[in-house]
CSV table of C-alpha atoms in Angstrom, one decimal:
chain,number,residue,atom,x,y,z
A,36,TYR,CA,0.3,-2.3,-8.8
A,37,SER,CA,2.7,-4.3,-11.0
A,38,GLY,CA,2.7,-6.6,-14.0
A,39,ASP,CA,2.8,-5.8,-17.6
A,40,LYS,CA,0.7,-8.6,-19.2
A,41,MET,CA,-2.1,-6.5,-20.5
A,42,GLY,CA,-2.9,-8.6,-23.7
A,43,PRO,CA,-4.2,-6.8,-26.8
A,44,ILE,CA,-4.6,-3.5,-24.8
A,45,SER,CA,-0.8,-3.2,-24.7
A,46,MET,CA,-0.6,-1.1,-27.9
A,47,GLY,CA,0.5,2.4,-28.6
A,48,VAL,CA,0.8,4.7,-25.6
A,49,PHE,CA,-0.6,1.9,-23.3
A,50,ALA,CA,2.6,-0.1,-24.0
A,51,THR,CA,4.9,2.7,-22.9
A,52,LYS,CA,7.3,1.7,-20.1
A,53,VAL,CA,7.7,4.1,-17.2
A,54,ASN,CA,10.7,4.3,-14.9
A,55,PRO,CA,9.7,2.4,-11.7
A,56,SER,CA,10.5,5.2,-9.3
A,57,ILE,CA,8.6,7.7,-11.4
A,58,ALA,CA,5.8,5.2,-11.8
A,59,TRP,CA,5.3,4.9,-8.0
A,60,VAL,CA,5.2,8.7,-7.6
A,61,LEU,CA,2.6,9.1,-10.4
A,62,MET,CA,0.5,6.2,-9.0
A,63,GLU,CA,0.4,7.3,-5.4
A,64,CYS,CA,0.7,11.1,-5.3
A,65,PRO,CA,-3.0,11.9,-5.8
A,66,THR,CA,-3.6,10.7,-2.2
A,67,LEU,CA,-1.3,13.4,-0.7
A,68,ILE,CA,-2.7,16.1,-3.0
A,69,PHE,CA,-6.3,15.5,-2.0
A,70,ALA,CA,-5.4,15.1,1.6
A,71,ALA,CA,-3.7,18.5,1.7
A,72,VAL,CA,-6.3,20.4,-0.4
A,73,LEU,CA,-9.3,19.0,1.4
A,74,TRP,CA,-8.0,19.2,4.9
A,75,PHE,CA,-6.4,22.7,4.7
A,76,GLY,CA,-8.6,24.2,2.1
A,77,TYR,CA,-12.1,22.8,2.7
A,78,GLY,CA,-12.0,21.2,6.1
A,79,ASP,CA,-15.0,21.5,8.4
A,80,PRO,CA,-13.9,22.9,11.8
A,81,GLN,CA,-15.8,20.1,13.7
A,82,CYS,CA,-13.8,17.5,11.7
A,83,VAL,CA,-10.3,19.0,11.5
A,84,THR,CA,-10.2,19.8,15.2
A,85,ASN,CA,-11.3,16.3,16.3
A,86,LEU,CA,-8.3,14.2,17.5
A,87,PRO,CA,-9.5,10.8,16.0
A,88,ASN,CA,-10.0,12.5,12.6
A,89,ILE,CA,-6.5,14.0,12.8
A,90,LEU,CA,-4.9,10.7,13.7
A,91,LEU,CA,-6.7,8.8,11.0
A,92,LEU,CA,-5.7,11.2,8.3
A,93,LEU,CA,-2.2,11.1,9.7
A,94,CYS,CA,-2.2,7.3,9.3
A,95,PHE,CA,-3.4,7.7,5.7
A,96,VAL,CA,-0.8,10.4,4.9
A,97,VAL,CA,2.1,8.7,6.6
A,98,HIS,CA,1.5,5.5,4.5
A,99,TYR,CA,1.4,7.5,1.3
A,100,ILE,CA,4.4,9.6,2.1
A,101,ASN,CA,6.2,6.3,2.3
A,102,ARG,CA,4.7,5.0,-0.9
A,103,THR,CA,5.0,8.3,-2.9
A,104,ILE,CA,8.4,9.6,-1.7
A,105,ILE,CA,10.4,7.3,0.5
A,106,TYR,CA,9.8,3.9,-1.2
A,107,PRO,CA,10.6,5.2,-4.8
A,108,MET,CA,13.8,6.8,-3.5
A,109,ARG,CA,15.0,3.5,-1.9
A,110,MET,CA,13.9,1.1,-4.7
A,111,ASN,CA,16.4,-1.4,-6.1
A,112,LYS,CA,17.9,0.0,-9.2
A,113,ALA,CA,17.3,-3.3,-11.0
A,114,ALA,CA,13.5,-2.9,-10.6
A,115,SER,CA,11.5,-3.4,-13.8
A,116,PRO,CA,9.8,-0.5,-15.5
A,117,SER,CA,6.0,-0.3,-15.2
A,118,ASN,CA,3.4,-0.4,-18.0
A,119,PHE,CA,1.8,3.0,-18.6
A,120,PHE,CA,-1.7,1.5,-18.5
A,121,VAL,CA,-1.0,0.0,-15.1
A,122,VAL,CA,0.4,3.3,-13.8
A,123,MET,CA,-2.7,5.3,-14.9
A,124,SER,CA,-5.1,2.7,-13.5
A,125,ALA,CA,-3.4,2.9,-10.2
A,126,ASN,CA,-3.4,6.7,-10.4
A,127,THR,CA,-7.2,6.7,-11.0
A,128,PHE,CA,-7.8,4.4,-8.0
A,129,CYS,CA,-5.6,6.6,-5.8
A,130,SER,CA,-7.3,9.7,-7.0
A,131,VAL,CA,-10.8,8.4,-6.2
A,132,ASN,CA,-9.8,6.8,-2.9
A,133,GLY,CA,-7.7,9.8,-1.9
A,134,TYR,CA,-10.7,12.0,-2.4
A,135,ILE,CA,-13.1,9.7,-0.6
A,136,GLN,CA,-10.9,9.2,2.5
A,137,SER,CA,-9.7,12.8,2.7
A,138,ALA,CA,-13.2,14.3,2.2
A,139,SER,CA,-14.7,11.9,4.7
A,140,LEU,CA,-12.2,12.8,7.4
A,141,ALA,CA,-12.0,16.5,6.6
A,142,ARG,CA,-15.7,17.3,6.0
A,143,HIS,CA,-18.2,14.5,6.6
A,144,LEU,CA,-17.3,12.2,9.5
A,145,VAL,CA,-16.6,13.0,13.1
A,146,VAL,CA,-14.9,9.8,14.3
A,147,GLU,CA,-15.5,8.7,17.8
A,148,GLY,CA,-12.5,8.1,20.0
A,149,GLY,CA,-13.7,5.0,21.9
A,150,ALA,CA,-11.9,1.7,22.6
A,151,MET,CA,-12.4,0.4,19.1
A,152,PHE,CA,-10.7,3.5,17.7
A,153,TRP,CA,-7.6,2.9,19.7
A,154,ILE,CA,-7.6,-0.9,19.0
A,155,GLY,CA,-7.9,-0.1,15.3
A,156,LEU,CA,-5.1,2.4,15.5
A,157,VAL,CA,-2.8,-0.2,17.1
A,158,ILE,CA,-3.7,-2.7,14.4
A,159,TRP,CA,-2.9,-0.1,11.7
A,160,ALA,CA,0.5,0.6,13.4
A,161,VAL,CA,1.3,-3.2,13.5
A,162,GLY,CA,0.4,-3.5,9.8
A,163,PHE,CA,2.5,-0.5,8.9
A,164,TYR,CA,5.5,-1.9,10.7
A,165,ILE,CA,5.1,-5.3,9.0
A,166,ASN,CA,4.8,-3.6,5.6
A,167,LEU,CA,7.9,-1.5,6.1
A,168,ASP,CA,9.9,-4.4,7.5
A,169,ALA,CA,8.9,-6.6,4.5
A,170,ASP,CA,9.8,-3.9,2.0
A,171,ASP,CA,13.3,-3.6,3.6
A,172,ILE,CA,13.8,-7.4,3.5
A,173,LEU,CA,12.8,-7.6,-0.2
A,174,ARG,CA,15.0,-4.6,-1.0
A,175,LYS,CA,18.1,-6.3,0.6
A,176,LEU,CA,17.3,-9.7,-0.8
A,177,ARG,CA,19.9,-9.4,-3.6
A,178,LYS,CA,23.3,-7.9,-3.1
A,179,PRO,CA,24.7,-5.5,-5.7
A,180,GLY,CA,25.6,-7.4,-8.8
A,181,GLU,CA,23.5,-10.5,-7.9
A,182,SER,CA,20.8,-11.8,-10.1
A,183,GLY,CA,18.2,-14.6,-9.9
A,184,TYR,CA,15.5,-15.2,-7.3
A,185,LYS,CA,15.9,-15.9,-3.5
A,186,ILE,CA,13.5,-16.9,-0.8
A,187,PRO,CA,12.7,-13.9,1.5
A,188,ARG,CA,13.5,-14.7,5.1
A,189,GLY,CA,12.9,-12.9,8.4
A,190,GLY,CA,10.0,-11.0,9.9
A,191,MET,CA,6.5,-12.1,8.8
A,192,PHE,CA,8.1,-13.8,5.8
A,193,GLU,CA,8.7,-16.7,8.2
A,194,TYR,CA,4.9,-17.2,8.3
A,195,VAL,CA,3.5,-15.9,5.0
A,196,SER,CA,4.9,-15.6,1.5
A,197,GLY,CA,3.6,-12.1,0.8
A,198,ALA,CA,4.5,-10.4,4.1
A,199,ASN,CA,4.4,-6.9,2.4
A,200,TYR,CA,0.9,-7.6,1.1
A,201,PHE,CA,-0.2,-9.0,4.5
A,202,GLY,CA,1.1,-5.9,6.3
A,203,GLU,CA,-0.8,-3.6,4.0
A,204,ILE,CA,-4.0,-5.6,4.4
A,205,VAL,CA,-3.6,-5.4,8.2
A,206,GLU,CA,-3.0,-1.7,8.0
A,207,TRP,CA,-6.3,-0.9,6.3
A,208,LEU,CA,-8.3,-3.3,8.3
A,209,GLY,CA,-7.1,-1.5,11.4
A,210,TYR,CA,-7.9,1.8,9.7
A,211,ALA,CA,-11.5,0.6,9.0
A,212,ILE,CA,-11.9,-0.5,12.6
A,213,ALA,CA,-10.6,2.8,13.9
A,214,MET,CA,-13.1,4.6,11.7
A,215,GLY,CA,-15.9,2.7,13.4
A,216,GLY,CA,-16.8,0.6,10.4
A,217,GLU,CA,-17.9,3.6,8.4
A,218,LEU,CA,-18.3,3.0,4.7
A,219,PRO,CA,-15.2,4.9,3.4
A,220,GLY,CA,-12.8,3.0,5.6
A,221,LEU,CA,-14.6,-0.3,5.1
A,222,ALA,CA,-14.6,0.1,1.3
A,223,PHE,CA,-10.9,0.9,1.3
A,224,ALA,CA,-10.1,-2.2,3.4
A,225,ILE,CA,-12.3,-4.5,1.1
A,226,CYS,CA,-10.7,-3.0,-2.0
A,227,THR,CA,-7.2,-3.7,-0.6
A,228,VAL,CA,-8.1,-7.3,0.2
A,229,CYS,CA,-9.6,-7.8,-3.3
A,230,ASN,CA,-6.7,-6.1,-5.0
A,231,ILE,CA,-3.6,-7.5,-3.3
A,232,GLY,CA,-5.0,-10.7,-1.7
A,233,PRO,CA,-5.1,-12.5,-5.1
A,234,ARG,CA,-1.6,-11.2,-5.9
A,235,ALA,CA,-0.3,-12.6,-2.5
A,236,LEU,CA,-1.8,-16.0,-3.3
A,237,SER,CA,-0.2,-15.9,-6.8
A,238,HIS,CA,3.2,-15.1,-5.3
A,239,HIS,CA,2.8,-18.0,-2.8
A,240,LYS,CA,2.0,-20.5,-5.7
A,241,TRP,CA,5.0,-19.1,-7.7
A,242,TYR,CA,7.4,-19.6,-4.7
A,243,LEU,CA,6.1,-23.2,-4.2
A,244,GLY,CA,6.8,-24.0,-7.9
A,245,LYS,CA,10.1,-22.2,-8.0
A,246,PHE,CA,11.9,-23.5,-4.9
A,247,GLU,CA,11.9,-27.2,-3.9
A,248,ASP,CA,13.1,-26.2,-0.4
A,249,TYR,CA,10.5,-23.6,0.1
A,250,PRO,CA,9.5,-23.5,3.8
A,251,PRO,CA,6.4,-25.7,4.2
A,252,GLN,CA,5.0,-23.8,7.2
A,253,ARG,CA,4.3,-20.6,5.2
């Protein structure tokens, strides 16, 4: 969730700029709140004692602990502030999705632990690693005091321009597979592709226009 070009809507409170670290906490924290409340306060015994449910919720929570707590703490100090409207839009999505995923795993679905579950879990783990590695590469792209743009190199950036976006898409596709293709996981995966897929393509086009020596194999 980034970008401040909101057109005419960027007026009044909507135009307020939010510190980037605080913005990430505000955007992502509903997921952790709903996970804790629904799992520990309203969980169905059949769901909360089922190992696949436990592992899938753990995948969801681990991702959002990184996004809500660890990622903001490690952000580059030169990061741009976020538009308040963007922050609240992301907060709304995370609230709705946090409730749906947490309620499904805590109360409504008993996930089967067959082969597809474990395959999906491995795919999620691969995507999570790619996402973390890409974030680390981007964070270290500029040394203290440097300005301007650079071409990210290493990891999945050797193959795709938006390795961070690619990793997150892989994560939630794996999550959906592990959930057995049930609607909550599938909807989350589709929303992720529709949300950050176009942004990944936009980044790729920007890199091609910005750098004459951009790697042609990406």
